[in-house]
């Protein structure tokens, strides 16, 4: 079934990428929207991918999309409310106080992909914070068309020591309830963004207003929502499809540009990803990719090729041509 031409327009990525707006009502900052971006295969397909970005991020990973398109999947990506294409004037970028708020746009996106566009097998792919949001949603919704899940460096726990996480979370919960818009001061080096962008030492082109080198501000109410999500995930989810979790093989905290910036996760802690990956469901494959960045599919070529080889192996073993039973 073709896209409704009234709703879909050419995306900022250019043809044949399309973008359509999902209206979500209003909050205290005004109208809320999400944006569903899509690229269809040359031949009609009953298979699709739905991709969800990370924090201070939006969809621009077209090489990752092309990998799926070459295998016969229509590709969709969702810019969540107050992210990327969905940011509206006067809004606080990235801000929500409950990760379940995203259920609204995920529900609509899923309905358009499956009911409207007729896809019977859908793989959910997500990065970082999206790798927390989507499993929580899948655990609540349990859609029958889910064929598999690919999580790229999912954010499954708060960085830092056990003591810091315990005490910090208690403070976050109290402050987040009373002063949700209180900003958490942090020192962001910008090294990660610089390692990616082609004008600053990387090879990728993206909009620096939608994905700024120094990230976006973090607020207590938002972090409270994330910690609530972490706690729910760590109690154990039941994502009813094979899951692949990819990450770098190590984390580091560099203070200047150098090789570590390009060959390790400098955003999240890899041991935490390893620890909590099995909390996602009963069928989880975890792969540490040597030399990968935080966004594994934006790594340097050698690590990227290794990641795609692992994705190919998992896809052939667990998804392939046969729909996964709901």
XYZ file of C-alpha atoms in Angstrom, residues 20-285:
266
model
C 5.331 12.055 7.639
C 4.178 13.800 10.784
C 2.464 12.056 13.677
C 0.313 14.505 15.634
C 0.438 13.884 19.391
C -1.672 16.661 20.907
C -0.064 19.234 23.189
C 1.809 19.610 26.429
C 2.756 22.701 28.449
C 5.227 23.740 25.718
C 2.760 23.511 22.824
C 1.968 21.065 20.005
C 3.712 17.697 20.053
C 4.687 15.728 16.967
C 6.833 12.769 16.022
C 8.212 12.125 12.534
C 8.162 8.807 10.693
C 10.817 8.623 7.970
C 10.741 5.865 5.373
C 12.433 4.341 2.343
C 10.750 1.547 0.409
C 12.399 -1.289 -1.484
C 12.008 -1.420 -5.301
C 9.734 -4.449 -4.994
C 6.731 -4.696 -2.627
C 7.769 -6.199 0.683
C 5.958 -7.621 3.691
C 9.043 -7.072 5.856
C 10.128 -3.841 7.511
C 12.488 -2.326 10.061
C 11.515 0.341 12.588
C 14.541 2.263 13.917
C 14.607 4.520 17.009
C 17.532 6.872 17.742
C 19.394 7.673 20.944
C 19.668 10.778 23.166
C 20.671 14.066 21.490
C 20.231 12.210 18.221
C 17.960 11.662 15.231
C 17.875 9.342 12.241
C 20.638 9.903 9.676
C 22.275 6.438 9.605
C 21.438 5.713 5.967
C 24.174 3.090 5.556
C 22.469 1.007 8.241
C 19.164 1.470 6.432
C 20.730 0.420 3.144
C 21.874 -2.859 4.692
C 18.250 -3.732 5.418
C 16.930 -2.410 2.119
C 19.334 -4.702 0.251
C 17.792 -7.625 2.112
C 14.272 -6.766 1.101
C 13.113 -4.777 4.113
C 11.272 -1.487 3.851
C 12.968 0.848 6.315
C 11.254 3.219 8.733
C 12.820 5.471 11.353
C 11.039 7.404 14.078
C 12.245 10.772 15.352
C 10.550 10.866 18.751
C 8.834 13.961 20.123
C 11.244 16.843 20.788
C 14.045 15.156 18.837
C 15.478 15.969 15.419
C 12.790 16.550 12.804
C 10.176 16.645 15.561
C 11.555 19.590 17.570
C 9.219 22.598 17.481
C 9.956 26.208 18.537
C 9.776 26.778 22.268
C 10.252 23.119 23.176
C 12.873 21.686 25.501
C 14.718 19.168 23.317
C 14.543 15.515 24.443
C 12.414 16.263 27.516
C 9.832 13.855 28.893
C 9.018 12.838 32.469
C 7.909 9.284 31.631
C 9.404 7.024 28.961
C 5.939 5.522 28.473
C 4.938 8.843 26.880
C 6.686 7.535 23.762
C 4.156 4.723 23.525
C 1.876 7.125 21.658
C 4.171 7.668 18.669
C 5.462 4.098 18.712
C 1.876 2.819 18.618
C 0.996 5.033 15.651
C 4.214 4.185 13.805
C 3.579 0.471 14.310
C -0.006 0.805 13.108
C 1.099 2.609 9.947
C 3.832 0.069 9.243
C 1.711 -3.022 9.834
C -1.972 -2.214 9.293
C -1.681 0.618 6.779
C 1.378 -0.529 4.849
C 0.778 -4.250 5.221
C 4.023 -5.465 6.773
C 3.812 -8.841 8.474
C 7.366 -9.087 9.844
C 8.954 -6.099 11.589
C 12.403 -5.883 13.126
C 12.841 -3.160 15.730
C 16.286 -1.563 15.782
C 17.373 1.051 18.289
C 20.425 2.863 19.631
C 21.416 3.949 23.154
C 18.395 5.578 24.879
C 16.213 4.189 22.094
C 17.566 0.810 23.176
C 15.899 1.385 26.552
C 12.671 2.943 25.287
C 11.828 0.292 22.693
C 12.226 -2.879 24.816
C 10.020 -1.325 27.512
C 7.391 -0.593 24.868
C 7.685 -4.049 23.318
C 7.302 -5.654 26.737
C 4.082 -3.694 27.296
C 2.614 -4.108 23.809
C 3.906 -7.530 22.633
C 3.037 -6.943 18.950
C 2.434 -10.136 16.986
C 4.363 -8.908 13.915
C 7.656 -8.553 15.821
C 10.308 -10.656 14.063
C 13.464 -9.561 15.892
C 15.176 -6.767 17.819
C 18.604 -5.222 17.185
C 19.956 -2.979 19.944
C 23.068 -0.929 19.287
C 24.766 0.019 22.597
C 21.503 0.186 24.560
C 21.484 2.352 27.693
C 20.599 -0.209 30.373
C 22.065 1.379 33.518
C 23.444 4.649 34.866
C 27.176 5.142 34.514
C 29.319 5.231 37.657
C 30.010 3.175 40.759
C 27.355 1.195 42.639
C 27.445 3.775 45.447
C 27.075 6.667 43.021
C 24.196 4.960 41.238
C 22.424 4.124 44.501
C 22.782 7.518 46.154
C 22.398 9.415 42.897
C 19.197 7.628 41.983
C 17.640 8.402 45.370
C 18.413 12.098 44.900
C 17.201 12.038 41.297
C 13.868 10.497 42.318
C 13.251 13.114 45.013
C 14.367 16.116 42.982
C 12.698 14.837 39.835
C 9.323 14.747 41.562
C 9.662 18.273 43.000
C 11.837 20.130 40.468
C 11.631 18.208 37.170
C 13.010 21.078 35.077
C 16.104 21.543 37.210
C 19.147 21.144 34.965
C 21.870 18.687 35.896
C 25.177 20.397 35.337
C 27.684 18.233 33.503
C 30.912 18.658 31.595
C 30.489 17.442 28.016
C 33.741 17.348 26.083
C 32.181 17.088 22.644
C 34.754 14.439 21.726
C 32.155 11.872 20.759
C 30.341 14.209 18.385
C 33.646 15.336 16.913
C 34.687 11.729 16.338
C 31.609 11.269 14.136
C 31.136 14.493 12.180
C 33.048 14.845 8.916
C 34.052 18.414 9.731
C 35.626 17.420 13.052
C 37.542 14.184 12.474
C 34.775 11.750 11.537
C 33.210 10.621 8.254
C 29.513 11.323 8.784
C 27.337 14.292 7.946
C 24.528 15.271 10.306
C 22.672 18.378 11.431
C 24.524 19.901 14.382
C 21.373 21.663 15.586
C 19.633 18.285 15.932
C 22.711 16.410 17.156
C 24.981 19.026 18.735
C 28.599 18.204 19.455
C 28.118 19.166 23.109
C 24.820 17.249 23.421
C 21.675 18.795 24.962
C 20.935 19.823 28.534
C 19.831 17.070 30.905
C 17.022 17.703 33.399
C 16.236 15.902 36.627
C 12.700 14.970 35.572
C 14.017 13.317 32.407
C 16.748 11.410 34.244
C 14.182 10.269 36.811
C 12.162 8.802 33.931
C 15.270 7.026 32.630
C 16.125 5.567 36.042
C 12.548 4.330 36.397
C 12.964 2.656 33.007
C 16.279 1.131 34.046
C 14.703 -0.327 37.181
C 11.853 -1.869 35.218
C 14.232 -3.413 32.671
C 16.553 -4.777 35.339
C 13.651 -6.636 36.937
C 13.439 -8.533 33.649
C 11.486 -7.992 30.444
C 9.888 -10.521 28.111
C 10.645 -9.289 24.601
C 9.031 -12.055 22.562
C 11.503 -12.293 19.674
C 15.225 -12.960 19.170
C 17.321 -9.998 20.336
C 20.792 -9.005 19.144
C 22.764 -6.616 21.355
C 25.854 -5.017 19.819
C 28.364 -2.858 21.648
C 32.017 -1.940 21.606
C 34.395 -4.285 23.394
C 35.520 -1.589 25.827
C 34.758 1.798 27.327
C 37.086 4.662 28.118
C 36.919 8.307 29.181
C 39.386 10.263 27.029
C 40.208 13.895 27.712
C 41.474 14.773 24.234
C 41.181 13.600 20.642
C 43.111 10.427 19.997
C 42.689 6.820 18.940
C 40.574 5.905 21.983
C 37.911 8.371 20.875
C 37.453 6.400 17.670
C 37.850 2.820 18.933
C 35.876 2.571 22.183
C 32.533 3.526 23.690
C 33.180 6.885 25.332
C 29.514 7.439 26.278
C 28.310 4.295 28.111
C 29.945 1.542 30.148
C 30.253 -1.694 28.167
C 30.263 -3.950 31.283
C 26.801 -2.627 32.139
C 25.502 -3.448 28.660
C 26.916 -6.963 28.989
C 25.455 -7.402 32.458
C 21.908 -6.370 31.660
C 21.528 -7.642 28.084
C 19.980 -10.901 29.284
C 17.297 -8.952 31.174
C 15.690 -8.127 27.824
C 14.126 -11.527 27.227
C 14.652 -15.257 26.917
C 16.513 -15.197 23.592
C 19.389 -12.702 23.556
C 22.637 -12.738 21.565
